[in-house]
Coordinates of C-alpha atoms in Angstrom, one line a residue:
X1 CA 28.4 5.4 24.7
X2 CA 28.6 7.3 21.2
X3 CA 27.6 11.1 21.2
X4 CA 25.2 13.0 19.5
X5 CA 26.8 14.5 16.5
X6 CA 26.3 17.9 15.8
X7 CA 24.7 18.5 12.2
X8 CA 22.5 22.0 12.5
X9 CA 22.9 25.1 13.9
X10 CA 21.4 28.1 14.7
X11 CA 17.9 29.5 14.9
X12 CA 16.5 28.2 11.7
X13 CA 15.9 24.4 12.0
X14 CA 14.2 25.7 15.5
X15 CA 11.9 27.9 13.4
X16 CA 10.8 25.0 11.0
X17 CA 10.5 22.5 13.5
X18 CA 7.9 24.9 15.5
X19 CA 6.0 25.7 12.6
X20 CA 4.5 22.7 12.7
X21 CA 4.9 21.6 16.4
X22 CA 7.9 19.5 16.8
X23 CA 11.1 20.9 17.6
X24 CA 13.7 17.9 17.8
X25 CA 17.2 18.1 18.8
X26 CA 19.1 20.6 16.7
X27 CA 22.2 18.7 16.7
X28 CA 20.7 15.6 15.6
X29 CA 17.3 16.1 13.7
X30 CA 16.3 17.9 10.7
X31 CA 13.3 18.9 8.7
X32 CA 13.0 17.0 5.6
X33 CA 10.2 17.1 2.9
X34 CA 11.2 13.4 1.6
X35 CA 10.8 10.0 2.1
X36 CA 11.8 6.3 1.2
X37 CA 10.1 3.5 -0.5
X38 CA 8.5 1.0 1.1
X39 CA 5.3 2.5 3.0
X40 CA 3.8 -0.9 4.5
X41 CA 6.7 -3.3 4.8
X42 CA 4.4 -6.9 4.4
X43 CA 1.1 -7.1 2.1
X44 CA -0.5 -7.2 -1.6
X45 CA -2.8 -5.7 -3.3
X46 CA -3.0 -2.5 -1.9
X47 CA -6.2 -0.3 -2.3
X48 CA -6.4 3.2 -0.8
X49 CA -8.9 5.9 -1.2
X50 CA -9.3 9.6 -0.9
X51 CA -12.7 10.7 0.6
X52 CA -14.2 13.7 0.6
X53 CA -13.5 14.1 4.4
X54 CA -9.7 14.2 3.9
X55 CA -8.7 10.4 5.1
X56 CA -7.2 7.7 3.5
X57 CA -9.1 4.5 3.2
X58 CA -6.8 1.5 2.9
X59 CA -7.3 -2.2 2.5
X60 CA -5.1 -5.0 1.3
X61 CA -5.3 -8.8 1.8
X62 CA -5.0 -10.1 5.1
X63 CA -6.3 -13.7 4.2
X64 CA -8.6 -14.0 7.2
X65 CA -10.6 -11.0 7.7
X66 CA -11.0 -7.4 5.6
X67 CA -9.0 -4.7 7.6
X68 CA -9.6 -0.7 6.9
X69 CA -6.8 1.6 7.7
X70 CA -8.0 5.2 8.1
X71 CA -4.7 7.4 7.7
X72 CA -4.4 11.6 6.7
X73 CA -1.4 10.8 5.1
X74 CA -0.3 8.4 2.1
X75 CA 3.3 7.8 3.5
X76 CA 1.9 7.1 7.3
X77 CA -1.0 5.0 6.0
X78 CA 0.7 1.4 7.6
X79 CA 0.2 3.3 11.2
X80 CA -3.1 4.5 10.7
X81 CA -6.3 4.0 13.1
X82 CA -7.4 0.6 11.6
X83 CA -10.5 -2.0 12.5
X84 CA -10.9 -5.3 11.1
X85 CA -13.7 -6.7 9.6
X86 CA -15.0 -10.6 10.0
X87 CA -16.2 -12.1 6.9
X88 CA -16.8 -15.9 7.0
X89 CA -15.0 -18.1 4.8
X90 CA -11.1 -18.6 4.1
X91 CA -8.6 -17.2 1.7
X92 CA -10.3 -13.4 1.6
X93 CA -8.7 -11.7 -1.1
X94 CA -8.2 -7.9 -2.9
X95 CA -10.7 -6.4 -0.8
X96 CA -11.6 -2.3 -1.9
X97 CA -13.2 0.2 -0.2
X98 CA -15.8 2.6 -2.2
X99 CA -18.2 5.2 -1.6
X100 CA -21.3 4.7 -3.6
X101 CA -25.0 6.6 -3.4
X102 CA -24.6 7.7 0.2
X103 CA -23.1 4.2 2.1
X104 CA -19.6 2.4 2.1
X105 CA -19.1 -0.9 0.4
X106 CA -16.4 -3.3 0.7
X107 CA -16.0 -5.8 -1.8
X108 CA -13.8 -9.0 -1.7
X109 CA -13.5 -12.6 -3.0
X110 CA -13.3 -15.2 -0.9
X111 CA -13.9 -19.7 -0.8
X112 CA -14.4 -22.2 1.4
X113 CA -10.2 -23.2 1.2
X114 CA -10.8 -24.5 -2.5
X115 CA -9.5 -21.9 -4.7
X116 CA -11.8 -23.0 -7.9
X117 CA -14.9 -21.4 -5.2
X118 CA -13.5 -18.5 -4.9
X119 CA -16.8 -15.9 -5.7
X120 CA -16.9 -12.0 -5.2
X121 CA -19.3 -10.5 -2.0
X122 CA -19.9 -6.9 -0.6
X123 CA -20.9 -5.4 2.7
X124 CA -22.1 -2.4 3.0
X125 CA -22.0 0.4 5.8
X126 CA -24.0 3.4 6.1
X127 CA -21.8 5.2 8.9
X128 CA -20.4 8.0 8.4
X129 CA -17.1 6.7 9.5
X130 CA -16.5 3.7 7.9
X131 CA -14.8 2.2 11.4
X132 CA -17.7 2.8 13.0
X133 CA -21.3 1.5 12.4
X134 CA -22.1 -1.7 11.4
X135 CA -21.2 -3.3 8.3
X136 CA -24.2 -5.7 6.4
X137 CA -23.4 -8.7 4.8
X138 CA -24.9 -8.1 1.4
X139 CA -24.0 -11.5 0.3
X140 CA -22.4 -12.3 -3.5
X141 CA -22.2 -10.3 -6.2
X142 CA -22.7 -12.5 -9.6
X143 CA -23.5 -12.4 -12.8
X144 CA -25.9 -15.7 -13.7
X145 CA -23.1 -17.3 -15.1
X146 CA -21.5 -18.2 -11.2
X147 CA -17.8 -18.6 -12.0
X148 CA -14.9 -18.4 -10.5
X149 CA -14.0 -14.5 -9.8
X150 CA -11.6 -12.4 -7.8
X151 CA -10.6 -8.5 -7.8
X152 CA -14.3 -6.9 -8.2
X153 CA -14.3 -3.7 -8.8
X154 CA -17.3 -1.2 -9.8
X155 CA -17.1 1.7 -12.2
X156 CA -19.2 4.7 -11.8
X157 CA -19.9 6.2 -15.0
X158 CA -22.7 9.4 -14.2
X159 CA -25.6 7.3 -12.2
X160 CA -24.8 3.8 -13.9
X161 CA -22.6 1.4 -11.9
X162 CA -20.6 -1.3 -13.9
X163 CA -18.9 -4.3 -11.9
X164 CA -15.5 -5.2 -13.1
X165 CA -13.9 -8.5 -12.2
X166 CA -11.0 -11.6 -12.9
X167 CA -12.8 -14.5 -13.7
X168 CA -12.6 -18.4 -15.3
X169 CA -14.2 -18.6 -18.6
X170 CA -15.6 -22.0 -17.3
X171 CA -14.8 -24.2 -14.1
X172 CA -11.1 -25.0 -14.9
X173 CA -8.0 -22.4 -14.6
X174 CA -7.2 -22.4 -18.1
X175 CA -7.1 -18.5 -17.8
X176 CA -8.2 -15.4 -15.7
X177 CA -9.7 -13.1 -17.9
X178 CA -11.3 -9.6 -17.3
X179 CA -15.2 -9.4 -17.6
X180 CA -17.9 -6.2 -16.8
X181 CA -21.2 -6.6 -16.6
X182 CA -23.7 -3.8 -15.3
X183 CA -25.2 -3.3 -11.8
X184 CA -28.8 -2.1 -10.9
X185 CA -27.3 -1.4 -7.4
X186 CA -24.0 -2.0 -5.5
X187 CA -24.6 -5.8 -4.8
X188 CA -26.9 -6.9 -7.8
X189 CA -25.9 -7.5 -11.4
X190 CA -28.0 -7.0 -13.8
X191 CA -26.6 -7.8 -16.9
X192 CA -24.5 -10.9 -18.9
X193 CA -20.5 -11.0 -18.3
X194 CA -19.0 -9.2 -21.5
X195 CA -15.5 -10.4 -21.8
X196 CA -13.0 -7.2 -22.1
X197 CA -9.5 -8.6 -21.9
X198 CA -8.3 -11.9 -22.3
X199 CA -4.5 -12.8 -22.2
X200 CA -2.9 -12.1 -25.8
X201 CA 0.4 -11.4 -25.8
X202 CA 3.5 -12.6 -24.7
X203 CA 4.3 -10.8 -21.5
X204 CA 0.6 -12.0 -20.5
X205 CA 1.2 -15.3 -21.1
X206 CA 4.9 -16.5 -20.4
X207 CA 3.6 -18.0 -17.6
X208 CA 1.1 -20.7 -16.8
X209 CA -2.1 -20.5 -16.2
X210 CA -2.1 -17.0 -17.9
X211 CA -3.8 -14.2 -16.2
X212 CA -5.4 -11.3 -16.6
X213 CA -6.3 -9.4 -12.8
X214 CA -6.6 -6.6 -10.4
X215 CA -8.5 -4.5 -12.7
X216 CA -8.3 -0.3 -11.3
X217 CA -10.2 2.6 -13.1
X218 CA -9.1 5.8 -13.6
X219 CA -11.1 8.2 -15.3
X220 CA -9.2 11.3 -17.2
X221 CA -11.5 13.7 -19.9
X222 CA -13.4 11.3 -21.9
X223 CA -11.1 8.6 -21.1
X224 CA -11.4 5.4 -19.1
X225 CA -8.1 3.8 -18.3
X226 CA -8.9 0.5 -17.0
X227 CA -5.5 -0.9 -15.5
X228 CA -4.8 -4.0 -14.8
X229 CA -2.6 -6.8 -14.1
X230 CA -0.8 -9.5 -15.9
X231 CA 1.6 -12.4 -16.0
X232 CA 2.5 -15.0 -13.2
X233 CA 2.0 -13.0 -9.5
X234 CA 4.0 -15.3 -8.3
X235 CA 7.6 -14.6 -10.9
X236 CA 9.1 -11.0 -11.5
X237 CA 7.3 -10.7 -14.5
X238 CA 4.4 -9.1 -13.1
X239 CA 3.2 -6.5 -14.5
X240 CA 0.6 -3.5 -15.5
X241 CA -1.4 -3.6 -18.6
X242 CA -3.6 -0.6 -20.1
X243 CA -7.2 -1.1 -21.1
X244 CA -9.1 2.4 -22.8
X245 CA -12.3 3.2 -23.9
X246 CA -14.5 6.4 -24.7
X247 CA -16.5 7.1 -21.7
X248 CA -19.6 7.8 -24.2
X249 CA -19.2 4.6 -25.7
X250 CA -21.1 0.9 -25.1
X251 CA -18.8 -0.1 -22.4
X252 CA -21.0 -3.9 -22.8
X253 CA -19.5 -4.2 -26.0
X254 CA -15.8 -5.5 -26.4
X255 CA -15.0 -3.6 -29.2
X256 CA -15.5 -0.2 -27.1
X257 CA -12.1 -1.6 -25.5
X258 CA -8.7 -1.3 -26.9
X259 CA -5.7 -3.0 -25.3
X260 CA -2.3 -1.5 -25.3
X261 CA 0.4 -4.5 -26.5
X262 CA 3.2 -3.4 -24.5
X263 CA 3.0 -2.9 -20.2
X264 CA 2.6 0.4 -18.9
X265 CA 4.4 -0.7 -15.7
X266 CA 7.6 -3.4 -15.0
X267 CA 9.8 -4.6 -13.2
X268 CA 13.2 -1.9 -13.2
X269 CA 16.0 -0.1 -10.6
X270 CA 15.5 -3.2 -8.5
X271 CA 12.2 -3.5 -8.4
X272 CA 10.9 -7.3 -8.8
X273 CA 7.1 -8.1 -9.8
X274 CA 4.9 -5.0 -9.4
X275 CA 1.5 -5.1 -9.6
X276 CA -2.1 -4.8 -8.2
X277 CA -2.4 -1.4 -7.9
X278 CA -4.7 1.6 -7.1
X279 CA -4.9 4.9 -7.8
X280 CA -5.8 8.7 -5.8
X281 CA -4.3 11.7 -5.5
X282 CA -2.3 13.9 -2.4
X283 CA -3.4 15.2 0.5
X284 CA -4.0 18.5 -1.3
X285 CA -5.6 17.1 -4.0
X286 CA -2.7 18.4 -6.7
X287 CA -0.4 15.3 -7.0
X288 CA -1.8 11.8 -8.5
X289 CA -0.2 8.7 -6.9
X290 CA 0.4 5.2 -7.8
X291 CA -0.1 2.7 -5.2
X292 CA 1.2 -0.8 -6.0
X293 CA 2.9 -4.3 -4.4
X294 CA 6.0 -5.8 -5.4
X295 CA 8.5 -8.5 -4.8
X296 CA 10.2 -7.7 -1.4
X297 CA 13.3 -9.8 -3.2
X298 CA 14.6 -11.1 -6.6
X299 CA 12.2 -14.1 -7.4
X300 CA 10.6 -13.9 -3.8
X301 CA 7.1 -14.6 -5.4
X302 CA 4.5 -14.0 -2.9
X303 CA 6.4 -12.5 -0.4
X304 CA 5.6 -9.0 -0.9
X305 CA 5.8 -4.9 0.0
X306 CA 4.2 -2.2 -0.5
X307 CA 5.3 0.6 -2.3
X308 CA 3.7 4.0 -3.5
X309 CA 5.4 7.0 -6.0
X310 CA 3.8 9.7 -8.2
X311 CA 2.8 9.7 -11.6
X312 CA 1.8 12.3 -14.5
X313 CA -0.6 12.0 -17.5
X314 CA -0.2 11.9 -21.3
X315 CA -1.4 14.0 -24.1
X316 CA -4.0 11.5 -24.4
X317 CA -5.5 11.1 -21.1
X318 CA -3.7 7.8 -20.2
X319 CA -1.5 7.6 -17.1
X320 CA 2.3 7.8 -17.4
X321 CA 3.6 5.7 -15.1
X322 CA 7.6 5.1 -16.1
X323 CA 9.3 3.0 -14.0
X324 CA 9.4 1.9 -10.4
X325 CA 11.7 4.7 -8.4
X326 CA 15.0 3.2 -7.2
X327 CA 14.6 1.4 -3.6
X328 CA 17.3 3.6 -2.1
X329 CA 16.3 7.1 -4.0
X330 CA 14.2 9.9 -1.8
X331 CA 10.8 10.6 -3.3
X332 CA 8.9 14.1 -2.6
X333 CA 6.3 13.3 -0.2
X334 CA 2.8 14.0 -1.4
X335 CA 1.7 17.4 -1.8
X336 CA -0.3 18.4 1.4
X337 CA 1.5 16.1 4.1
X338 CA 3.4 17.5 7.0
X339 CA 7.3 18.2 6.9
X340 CA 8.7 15.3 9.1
X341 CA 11.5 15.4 11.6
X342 CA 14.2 13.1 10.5
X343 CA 17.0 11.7 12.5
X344 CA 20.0 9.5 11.1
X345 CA 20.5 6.2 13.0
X346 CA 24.0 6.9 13.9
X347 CA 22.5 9.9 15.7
X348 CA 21.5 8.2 18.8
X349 CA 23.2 7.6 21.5
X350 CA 24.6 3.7 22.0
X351 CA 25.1 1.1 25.2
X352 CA 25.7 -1.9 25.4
X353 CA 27.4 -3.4 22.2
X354 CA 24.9 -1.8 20.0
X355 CA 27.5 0.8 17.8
X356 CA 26.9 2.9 14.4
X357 CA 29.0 1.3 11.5
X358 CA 28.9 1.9 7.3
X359 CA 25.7 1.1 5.1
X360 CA 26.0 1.2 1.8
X361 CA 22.5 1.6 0.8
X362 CA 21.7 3.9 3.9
X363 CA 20.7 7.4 3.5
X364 CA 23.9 8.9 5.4
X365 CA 26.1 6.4 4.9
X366 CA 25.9 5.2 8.3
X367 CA 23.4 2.7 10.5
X368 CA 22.8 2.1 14.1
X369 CA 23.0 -1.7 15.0
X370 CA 24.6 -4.2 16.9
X371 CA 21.5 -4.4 19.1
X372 CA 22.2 -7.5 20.1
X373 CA 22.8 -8.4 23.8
X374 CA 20.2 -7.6 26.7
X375 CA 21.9 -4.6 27.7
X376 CA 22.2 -3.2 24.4
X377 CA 20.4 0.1 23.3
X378 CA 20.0 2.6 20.9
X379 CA 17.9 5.8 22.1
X380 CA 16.8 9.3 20.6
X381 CA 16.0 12.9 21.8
X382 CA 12.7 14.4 20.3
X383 CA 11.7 17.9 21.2
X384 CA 8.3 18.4 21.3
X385 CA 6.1 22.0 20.8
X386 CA 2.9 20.6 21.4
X387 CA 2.1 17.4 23.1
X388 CA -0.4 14.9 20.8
X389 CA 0.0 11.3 18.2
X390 CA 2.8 11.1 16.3
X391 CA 3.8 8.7 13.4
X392 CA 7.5 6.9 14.3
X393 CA 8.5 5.3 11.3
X394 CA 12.0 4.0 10.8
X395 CA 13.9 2.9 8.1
X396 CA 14.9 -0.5 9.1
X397 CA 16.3 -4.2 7.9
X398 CA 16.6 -7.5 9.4
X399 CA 18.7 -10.5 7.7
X400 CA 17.9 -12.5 10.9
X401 CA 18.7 -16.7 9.4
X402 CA 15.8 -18.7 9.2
X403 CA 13.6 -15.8 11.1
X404 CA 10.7 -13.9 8.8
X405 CA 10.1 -11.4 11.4
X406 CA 12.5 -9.7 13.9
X407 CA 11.6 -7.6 16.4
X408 CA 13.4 -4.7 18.3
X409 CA 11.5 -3.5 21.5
X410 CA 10.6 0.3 21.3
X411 CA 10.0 2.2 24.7
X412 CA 8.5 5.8 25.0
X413 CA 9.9 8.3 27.5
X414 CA 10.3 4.9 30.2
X415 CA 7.2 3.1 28.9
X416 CA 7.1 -0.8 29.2
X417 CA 9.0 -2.2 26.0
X418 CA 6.9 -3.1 22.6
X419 CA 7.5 -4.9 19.9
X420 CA 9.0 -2.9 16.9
X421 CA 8.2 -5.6 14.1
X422 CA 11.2 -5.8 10.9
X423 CA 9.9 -8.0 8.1
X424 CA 13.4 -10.1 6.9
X425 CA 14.0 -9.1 3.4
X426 CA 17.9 -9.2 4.2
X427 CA 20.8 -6.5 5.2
X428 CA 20.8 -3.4 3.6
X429 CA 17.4 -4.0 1.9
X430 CA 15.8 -1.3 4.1
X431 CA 12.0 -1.5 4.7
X432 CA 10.1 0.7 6.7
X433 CA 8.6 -0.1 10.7
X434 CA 6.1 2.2 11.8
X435 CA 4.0 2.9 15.2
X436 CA 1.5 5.1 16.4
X437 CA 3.1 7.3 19.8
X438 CA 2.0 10.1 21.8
X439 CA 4.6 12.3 22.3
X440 CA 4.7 15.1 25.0
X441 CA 5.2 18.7 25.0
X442 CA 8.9 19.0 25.9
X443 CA 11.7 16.0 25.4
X444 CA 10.8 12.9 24.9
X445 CA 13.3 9.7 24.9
X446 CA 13.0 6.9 22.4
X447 CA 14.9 3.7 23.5
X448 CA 15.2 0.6 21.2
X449 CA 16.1 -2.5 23.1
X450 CA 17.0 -6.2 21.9
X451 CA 13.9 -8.0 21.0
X452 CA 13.4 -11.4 18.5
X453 CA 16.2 -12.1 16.3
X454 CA 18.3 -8.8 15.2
X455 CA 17.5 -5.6 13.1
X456 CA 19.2 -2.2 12.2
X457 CA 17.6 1.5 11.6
X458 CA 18.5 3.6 9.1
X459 CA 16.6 6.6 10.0
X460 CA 13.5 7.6 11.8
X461 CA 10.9 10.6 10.4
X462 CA 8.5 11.6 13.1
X463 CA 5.6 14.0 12.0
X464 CA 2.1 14.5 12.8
X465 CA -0.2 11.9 12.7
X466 CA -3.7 13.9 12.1

């Protein structure tokens, strides 16, 4: 059985850890104010927004239902309190979340398992709390044309709402193309399709059918930055384009919108196909955030992660982006979360055949692993301040052969065994496993067992949930 290796000392980590109610091991936990990429290890087309009540709203597609995520943090959102939402119909796609005149809507494209049906609907939800209540079907949202659209979205420009969407010029997939028309209300459109953006250039059309989709607004001064995406979802070339106009201008006519001819947003640092993505802003309101998909592998097409990273603002009101971060480089978390307690794999303590051995791409150096018999096990010592729900999220991979999910079974101070799901995106391409806990006041012990297939941690962060 390996030993705890000794890494801190003294009265000072103790300190920290208090301060905010968790006080792990000394000699095998420190505070850390990082993280790494990816925060949801399986999905697309991430949306997440900031209310006024402090949560994080989340969506993404699911396929067969809408599901809402309600998370304090950005990095923790994959363990948040979530409910799902029965729709009808097959193939839901690129639901959102908003907060319009008082009541929640969620909007979302769905068919009957014909793609060239695919049309846009909404619910709506006058809870408070958008888990609770009961959400109204209020049917589809069309202009009188009735083509093919997906990724709706609404601007709010003062009191008028605009609905902006992907959608087929006629009945064939020649092209996506981006239209707006405006709303009276936020199910009913009131106005003809104007067409905004049609693919043009080459990086929106190397790939056939060309598209033009997941259209996000971000307003910033007198600027509306409406980005979207382009390019094949399905290849690495994937990609954000940028869309502006004046916010004073006729946002029905065409010509209010100018097109930038280069992407704001590719693929880079080993980062394959990102796209789809929202916008908000940290915890404390001072950070703004990027919240995208991509590639979980070189050419993996639809098989995807989700990724988030910060981003800063030009002279002219439109977003600076750069580049996707580096997979294995630490990113500040968002301004406003919790410091986390973070313990290196190779920290545990082993039985079994389960042993700590090199990793190139891990954040010591060093991985626990070898999980792999019955009797194997890896566990971990958290001290705990004050007893209450804790995020566990762990750095982890799986390369299991012909498996797309592993699993490694995760027990709580003796609880029965759960499943601890690893998405297979290979060895040493670390993802990230997350689960709700309630830890106690005092030591608690966290055992990994063998589950399905095989999987290795990198780390683990622990910090407070709400």
């Amino acid at each position: 059985m390996r030993k705890q290796k000794s890494k801190w000392t003294g009265g000072l980590l103790l300190m920290l850890l208090l301060s905010w109610g968790l006080a792990g091991h000394a000699g095998a936990a420190s505070v850390q104010q990082d993280f790494y990429n990816v925060v949801i290890q399986d999905g697309a087309d991430p949306w997440a927004y900031k209310h006024t009540d402090g949560y994080y709203y989340f969506t993404k597609t699911t396929g067969n239902n809408v599901t809402i995520w309600k998370s304090r943090t950005l990095s923790g959102l994959d363990a948040g309190e979530s409910v799902s939402i029965e729709t009808g119909g097959q193939n839901i796609w690129a639901p959102e979340i908003h907060y319009l005149n008082g009541a929640w809507y969620i909007y979302y494209a769905k068919d009957d398992g014909d793609n060239a049906n695919h049309r846009m609907y909404v619910l709506e939800n006058t809870s408070q709390n958008p888990l609770q209540g009961t959400w109204q079907d209020r049917g589809q949202v069309t202009d009188n044309t009735n083509k093919w659209a997906i990724d709706g979205t609404v601007l709010q420009v003062g009191n008028q709402l605009y609905f902006i969407w992907s959608g087929w010029e006629g009945n064939v997939n020649v092209s996506q193309k981006l239209y707006i028309a405006r709303m009276s209300n936020p199910w009913t459109i009131v106005s003809d399709r104007v067409e905004i953006s049609t693919p043009e250039y080459t990086w929106e059309t190397n790939h056939n059918p060309h598209v033009n989709e997941g259209p996000q607004v971000v307003i910033r001064g007198n600027i509306i930055n409406l980005i979207y995406s382009a390019s094949g979802s399905w290849t690495n070339d994937y990609c954000l384009g940028l869309i502006t106009a004046d916010i004073n201008a006729d946002l029905l006519q065409s010509s209010s919108w100018h097109k930038r001819s280069e992407p704001i947003f590719k693929s880079a640092n080993g980062i394959y196909g990102p796209g789809h993505a929202s916008f908000t802003t940290s915890p404390d309101g001072t950070g703004d955030w990027i919240v995208y998909h991509n590639a979980k592998n070189n050419q993996s097409g639809w098989n995807r992660e989700i990724r988030i990273q910060p981003f800063t603002w030009n002279a002219d009101n439109t977003p600076n982006l750069g580049s996707p971060l580096a997979p294995n480089s630490k990113i500040p978390v968002p301004s406003g979360e919790p410091e986390r307690i973070r313990i290196e794999g190779e920290e545990g303590q082993f039985g079994g055949v389960a042993y700590a051995s090199g990793s190139p791409n891990g954040s010591g150096g060093m991985k626990a692993g070898h999980i792999d018999t019955a009797d194997s096990f890896v566990e971990y010592s958290i001290d705990i301040a004050s007893a209450g729900e804790y995020i566990l999220s762990a750095r982890t991979a799986n390369g299991t052969t012909d498996l797309a999910w592993s699993t490694l079974m995760i027990s709580v101070n003796g609880s029965d065994p759960a499943p601890f799901y690893i998405t297979n995106k290979g060895w040493e391409n670390w993802g990230l496993s997350t689960k709700r806990v309630h830890l106690q006041a005092g030591e608690n012990v966290v055992r990994f067992t063998k589950g399905n297939g095989y999987g290795e941690i990198d780390l683990i962060d622990v910090f407070p949930a709400d």
